[in-house]
Amino acid sequence: SSWTDGVCFLKVWSEIRRFRPHVVHVHSSKAGFIARFATKLGLRRIKIIYTPNVMACYDSKLNWFLEKIAAWVTDRIVAVSRSESPDIRGWKLIADRKIECISLCVRKAGEYPVAKPQPQGAPLVVACGRICVQKQALLFFQVAAAVSRLRPDVEFCWIGDYSNDSESEAVRQLRTADP
């Protein structure tokens, strides 16, 4: 609601003024929008970096317009894939020089902590994030269980905590039922 958004804006603005950071890194369309303006109005010399989880521009022209407005107070937008970067550039939200692409990547086996030693050259699949509906954690664990039955040499690792939603509970049950 607008009331909740306003309260959030004031809380972020207050915390920015209290902590006086040099850089603020925000995520998510709505929260990122609120935090970018609260930061800029809190202290003008703070650098603002925005990493969208999914750009709202995909949804509607109104969201594109709002992102265009928010880009005025954004110092950098970080695209997290080679496919997202051209979209952000194509929307002409911000100058190209202010767009960075930092691709997420999967590292070689052995570079992540895992529960058991990894055989040399065995595939390792890693996901990061909280275990919740939004991150499709249940799908990850279902695929991991199915693939592990066919390919016991493939190791799966999830880095992140459980949240308080139905998907998190379903993942707990799946992990208990299928060791």
mmCIF file of C-alpha atoms in Angstrom:
data_model
loop_
_atom_site.group_PDB
_atom_site.id
_atom_site.type_symbol
_atom_site.label_atom_id
_atom_site.label_comp_id
_atom_site.label_asym_id
_atom_site.label_seq_id
_atom_site.Cartn_x
_atom_site.Cartn_y
_atom_site.Cartn_z
ATOM 1 C CA SER A 1 0.000 0.000 0.000
ATOM 2 C CA SER A 2 1.038 3.608 -0.396
ATOM 3 C CA TRP A 3 0.989 4.057 3.372
ATOM 4 C CA THR A 4 3.400 1.123 3.900
ATOM 5 C CA ASP A 5 5.638 2.361 1.093
ATOM 6 C CA GLY A 6 5.793 5.802 2.729
ATOM 7 C CA VAL A 7 6.683 4.312 6.098
ATOM 8 C CA CYS A 8 9.419 2.220 4.454
ATOM 9 C CA PHE A 9 10.752 5.295 2.673
ATOM 10 C CA LEU A 10 10.999 7.189 5.976
ATOM 11 C CA LYS A 11 12.705 4.273 7.721
ATOM 12 C CA VAL A 12 15.301 3.900 4.974
ATOM 13 C CA TRP A 13 15.835 7.673 4.847
ATOM 14 C CA SER A 14 16.319 7.753 8.623
ATOM 15 C CA GLU A 15 18.803 4.863 8.609
ATOM 16 C CA ILE A 16 20.801 6.400 5.749
ATOM 17 C CA ARG A 17 21.116 9.659 7.687
ATOM 18 C CA ARG A 18 22.099 7.746 10.823
ATOM 19 C CA PHE A 19 24.715 5.438 9.249
ATOM 20 C CA ARG A 20 26.062 7.865 6.622
ATOM 21 C CA PRO A 21 27.370 5.181 4.226
ATOM 22 C CA HIS A 22 29.556 5.954 1.235
ATOM 23 C CA VAL A 23 27.815 3.418 -1.008
ATOM 24 C CA VAL A 24 24.328 1.911 -0.899
ATOM 25 C CA HIS A 25 23.632 -1.235 -2.903
ATOM 26 C CA VAL A 26 19.937 -1.940 -3.497
ATOM 27 C CA HIS A 27 17.981 -4.782 -5.092
ATOM 28 C CA SER A 28 14.418 -5.460 -6.187
ATOM 29 C CA SER A 29 12.208 -3.188 -8.217
ATOM 30 C CA LYS A 30 9.901 -1.688 -5.603
ATOM 31 C CA ALA A 31 12.253 -1.753 -2.615
ATOM 32 C CA GLY A 32 15.094 -0.643 -4.868
ATOM 33 C CA PHE A 33 13.019 2.286 -6.134
ATOM 34 C CA ILE A 34 12.135 3.422 -2.608
ATOM 35 C CA ALA A 35 15.673 2.962 -1.297
ATOM 36 C CA ARG A 36 17.307 4.845 -4.184
ATOM 37 C CA PHE A 37 15.234 7.968 -3.558
ATOM 38 C CA ALA A 38 15.452 7.714 0.230
ATOM 39 C CA THR A 39 19.231 7.412 -0.091
ATOM 40 C CA LYS A 40 19.608 10.338 -2.462
ATOM 41 C CA LEU A 41 17.393 12.559 -0.336
ATOM 42 C CA GLY A 42 19.148 11.424 2.839
ATOM 43 C CA LEU A 43 22.652 12.453 1.810
ATOM 44 C CA ARG A 44 23.420 13.563 -1.706
ATOM 45 C CA ARG A 45 27.011 12.318 -2.021
ATOM 46 C CA ILE A 46 26.268 8.630 -1.478
ATOM 47 C CA LYS A 47 26.897 6.396 -4.477
ATOM 48 C CA ILE A 48 23.908 4.216 -5.337
ATOM 49 C CA ILE A 49 24.333 0.845 -7.020
ATOM 50 C CA TYR A 50 21.241 -0.995 -8.195
ATOM 51 C CA THR A 51 21.208 -4.713 -8.989
ATOM 52 C CA PRO A 52 17.730 -5.703 -10.116
ATOM 53 C CA ASN A 53 16.595 -9.229 -9.426
ATOM 54 C CA VAL A 54 14.362 -8.856 -12.467
ATOM 55 C CA MET A 55 13.832 -5.497 -14.126
ATOM 56 C CA ALA A 56 10.282 -4.223 -13.735
ATOM 57 C CA CYS A 57 10.543 -2.890 -17.296
ATOM 58 C CA TYR A 58 9.669 -6.371 -18.540
ATOM 59 C CA ASP A 59 6.178 -5.953 -17.034
ATOM 60 C CA SER A 60 4.852 -2.644 -18.346
ATOM 61 C CA LYS A 61 5.556 0.781 -19.793
ATOM 62 C CA LEU A 62 4.627 2.319 -16.437
ATOM 63 C CA ASN A 63 7.382 0.316 -14.763
ATOM 64 C CA TRP A 64 9.816 1.392 -17.490
ATOM 65 C CA PHE A 65 8.877 5.014 -16.795
ATOM 66 C CA LEU A 66 9.395 4.553 -13.037
ATOM 67 C CA GLU A 67 12.773 2.896 -13.627
ATOM 68 C CA LYS A 68 13.724 5.782 -15.917
ATOM 69 C CA ILE A 69 12.927 8.229 -13.093
ATOM 70 C CA ALA A 70 14.862 6.146 -10.552
ATOM 71 C CA ALA A 71 17.847 6.030 -12.914
ATOM 72 C CA TRP A 72 18.309 9.779 -12.345
ATOM 73 C CA VAL A 73 19.504 9.024 -8.813
ATOM 74 C CA THR A 74 21.346 5.778 -9.655
ATOM 75 C CA ASP A 75 25.104 5.785 -10.130
ATOM 76 C CA ARG A 76 25.423 2.239 -11.471
ATOM 77 C CA ILE A 77 23.120 -0.539 -12.578
ATOM 78 C CA VAL A 78 24.626 -4.015 -12.369
ATOM 79 C CA ALA A 79 23.251 -6.594 -14.778
ATOM 80 C CA VAL A 80 23.846 -10.134 -13.546
ATOM 81 C CA SER A 81 23.847 -11.870 -16.921
ATOM 82 C CA ARG A 82 24.931 -11.316 -20.488
ATOM 83 C CA SER A 83 21.268 -11.532 -21.515
ATOM 84 C CA GLU A 84 20.078 -8.888 -19.037
ATOM 85 C CA SER A 85 22.742 -6.321 -19.938
ATOM 86 C CA PRO A 86 21.528 -5.660 -23.526
ATOM 87 C CA ASP A 87 17.946 -5.307 -22.243
ATOM 88 C CA ILE A 88 18.975 -2.660 -19.737
ATOM 89 C CA ARG A 89 20.989 -0.843 -22.402
ATOM 90 C CA GLY A 90 18.100 -1.124 -24.865
ATOM 91 C CA TRP A 91 15.665 0.493 -22.442
ATOM 92 C CA LYS A 92 17.906 3.592 -22.359
ATOM 93 C CA LEU A 93 17.362 3.974 -18.611
ATOM 94 C CA ILE A 94 20.834 5.244 -17.844
ATOM 95 C CA ALA A 95 24.010 6.069 -19.754
ATOM 96 C CA ASP A 96 25.784 2.954 -21.059
ATOM 97 C CA ARG A 97 28.907 3.890 -19.096
ATOM 98 C CA LYS A 98 26.872 3.478 -15.895
ATOM 99 C CA ILE A 99 25.873 -0.118 -16.681
ATOM 100 C CA GLU A 100 28.098 -2.966 -15.560
ATOM 101 C CA CYS A 101 27.628 -6.641 -16.330
ATOM 102 C CA ILE A 102 28.888 -8.975 -13.639
ATOM 103 C CA SER A 103 27.835 -12.439 -14.729
ATOM 104 C CA LEU A 104 27.062 -15.003 -12.102
ATOM 105 C CA CYS A 105 29.095 -18.099 -12.687
ATOM 106 C CA VAL A 106 29.539 -21.641 -11.503
ATOM 107 C CA ARG A 107 33.017 -22.335 -10.247
ATOM 108 C CA LYS A 108 35.018 -25.520 -10.667
ATOM 109 C CA ALA A 109 34.319 -28.477 -8.413
ATOM 110 C CA GLY A 110 36.099 -28.118 -5.099
ATOM 111 C CA GLU A 111 35.821 -24.323 -4.902
ATOM 112 C CA TYR A 112 32.599 -24.511 -2.851
ATOM 113 C CA PRO A 113 32.236 -26.107 0.543
ATOM 114 C CA VAL A 114 30.254 -29.333 0.238
ATOM 115 C CA ALA A 115 29.125 -31.953 2.738
ATOM 116 C CA LYS A 116 31.362 -34.707 1.351
ATOM 117 C CA PRO A 117 34.584 -34.755 -0.687
ATOM 118 C CA GLN A 118 34.032 -34.297 -4.409
ATOM 119 C CA PRO A 119 35.616 -36.829 -6.800
ATOM 120 C CA GLN A 120 38.031 -35.235 -9.272
ATOM 121 C CA GLY A 121 36.087 -33.747 -12.195
ATOM 122 C CA ALA A 122 32.639 -34.583 -10.777
ATOM 123 C CA PRO A 123 29.962 -31.996 -11.598
ATOM 124 C CA LEU A 124 28.913 -29.634 -8.820
ATOM 125 C CA VAL A 125 25.682 -27.601 -9.067
ATOM 126 C CA VAL A 126 25.358 -24.661 -6.665
ATOM 127 C CA ALA A 127 22.482 -22.275 -5.970
ATOM 128 C CA CYS A 128 22.502 -19.292 -3.643
ATOM 129 C CA GLY A 129 19.651 -17.490 -1.941
ATOM 130 C CA ARG A 130 17.062 -17.958 0.727
ATOM 131 C CA ILE A 131 14.966 -21.091 0.434
ATOM 132 C CA CYS A 132 11.580 -19.698 -0.641
ATOM 133 C CA VAL A 133 8.968 -19.600 -3.391
ATOM 134 C CA GLN A 134 10.540 -16.597 -5.117
ATOM 135 C CA LYS A 135 13.845 -18.440 -5.644
ATOM 136 C CA GLN A 136 12.118 -21.664 -6.795
ATOM 137 C CA ALA A 137 14.098 -23.610 -4.226
ATOM 138 C CA LEU A 138 11.719 -26.585 -4.267
ATOM 139 C CA LEU A 139 12.320 -27.048 -8.004
ATOM 140 C CA PHE A 140 16.094 -27.010 -7.395
ATOM 141 C CA PHE A 141 15.832 -29.706 -4.712
ATOM 142 C CA GLN A 142 13.425 -31.814 -6.806
ATOM 143 C CA VAL A 143 15.806 -31.672 -9.776
ATOM 144 C CA ALA A 144 18.742 -32.453 -7.481
ATOM 145 C CA ALA A 145 16.959 -35.541 -6.139
ATOM 146 C CA ALA A 146 16.019 -36.767 -9.634
ATOM 147 C CA VAL A 147 19.474 -36.169 -11.120
ATOM 148 C CA SER A 148 21.210 -37.754 -8.106
ATOM 149 C CA ARG A 149 19.271 -40.983 -8.671
ATOM 150 C CA LEU A 150 20.501 -41.100 -12.283
ATOM 151 C CA ARG A 151 23.961 -39.618 -11.733
ATOM 152 C CA PRO A 152 25.238 -40.206 -8.177
ATOM 153 C CA ASP A 153 28.502 -38.439 -9.092
ATOM 154 C CA VAL A 154 26.710 -35.077 -9.467
ATOM 155 C CA GLU A 155 26.764 -33.060 -6.241
ATOM 156 C CA PHE A 156 24.278 -30.299 -5.376
ATOM 157 C CA CYS A 157 24.824 -27.523 -2.867
ATOM 158 C CA TRP A 158 22.422 -24.771 -1.765
ATOM 159 C CA ILE A 159 23.940 -21.789 0.013
ATOM 160 C CA GLY A 160 21.288 -19.974 2.046
ATOM 161 C CA ASP A 161 18.826 -20.258 4.896
ATOM 162 C CA TYR A 162 15.216 -21.336 5.127
ATOM 163 C CA SER A 163 12.558 -18.622 5.085
ATOM 164 C CA ASN A 164 9.072 -18.732 6.577
ATOM 165 C CA ASP A 165 6.948 -19.736 3.600
ATOM 166 C CA SER A 166 5.245 -22.876 2.320
ATOM 167 C CA GLU A 167 8.012 -23.647 -0.164
ATOM 168 C CA SER A 168 10.631 -23.588 2.560
ATOM 169 C CA GLU A 169 8.591 -26.126 4.525
ATOM 170 C CA ALA A 170 8.151 -28.296 1.412
ATOM 171 C CA VAL A 171 11.928 -28.302 0.893
ATOM 172 C CA ARG A 172 12.448 -29.390 4.515
ATOM 173 C CA GLN A 173 10.014 -32.275 3.983
ATOM 174 C CA LEU A 174 11.633 -33.282 0.674
ATOM 175 C CA ARG A 175 15.110 -33.284 2.232
ATOM 176 C CA THR A 176 13.894 -35.370 5.162
ATOM 177 C CA ALA A 177 12.156 -37.900 2.873
ATOM 178 C CA ASP A 178 14.987 -38.184 0.311
ATOM 179 C CA PRO A 179 18.411 -38.041 1.981
#
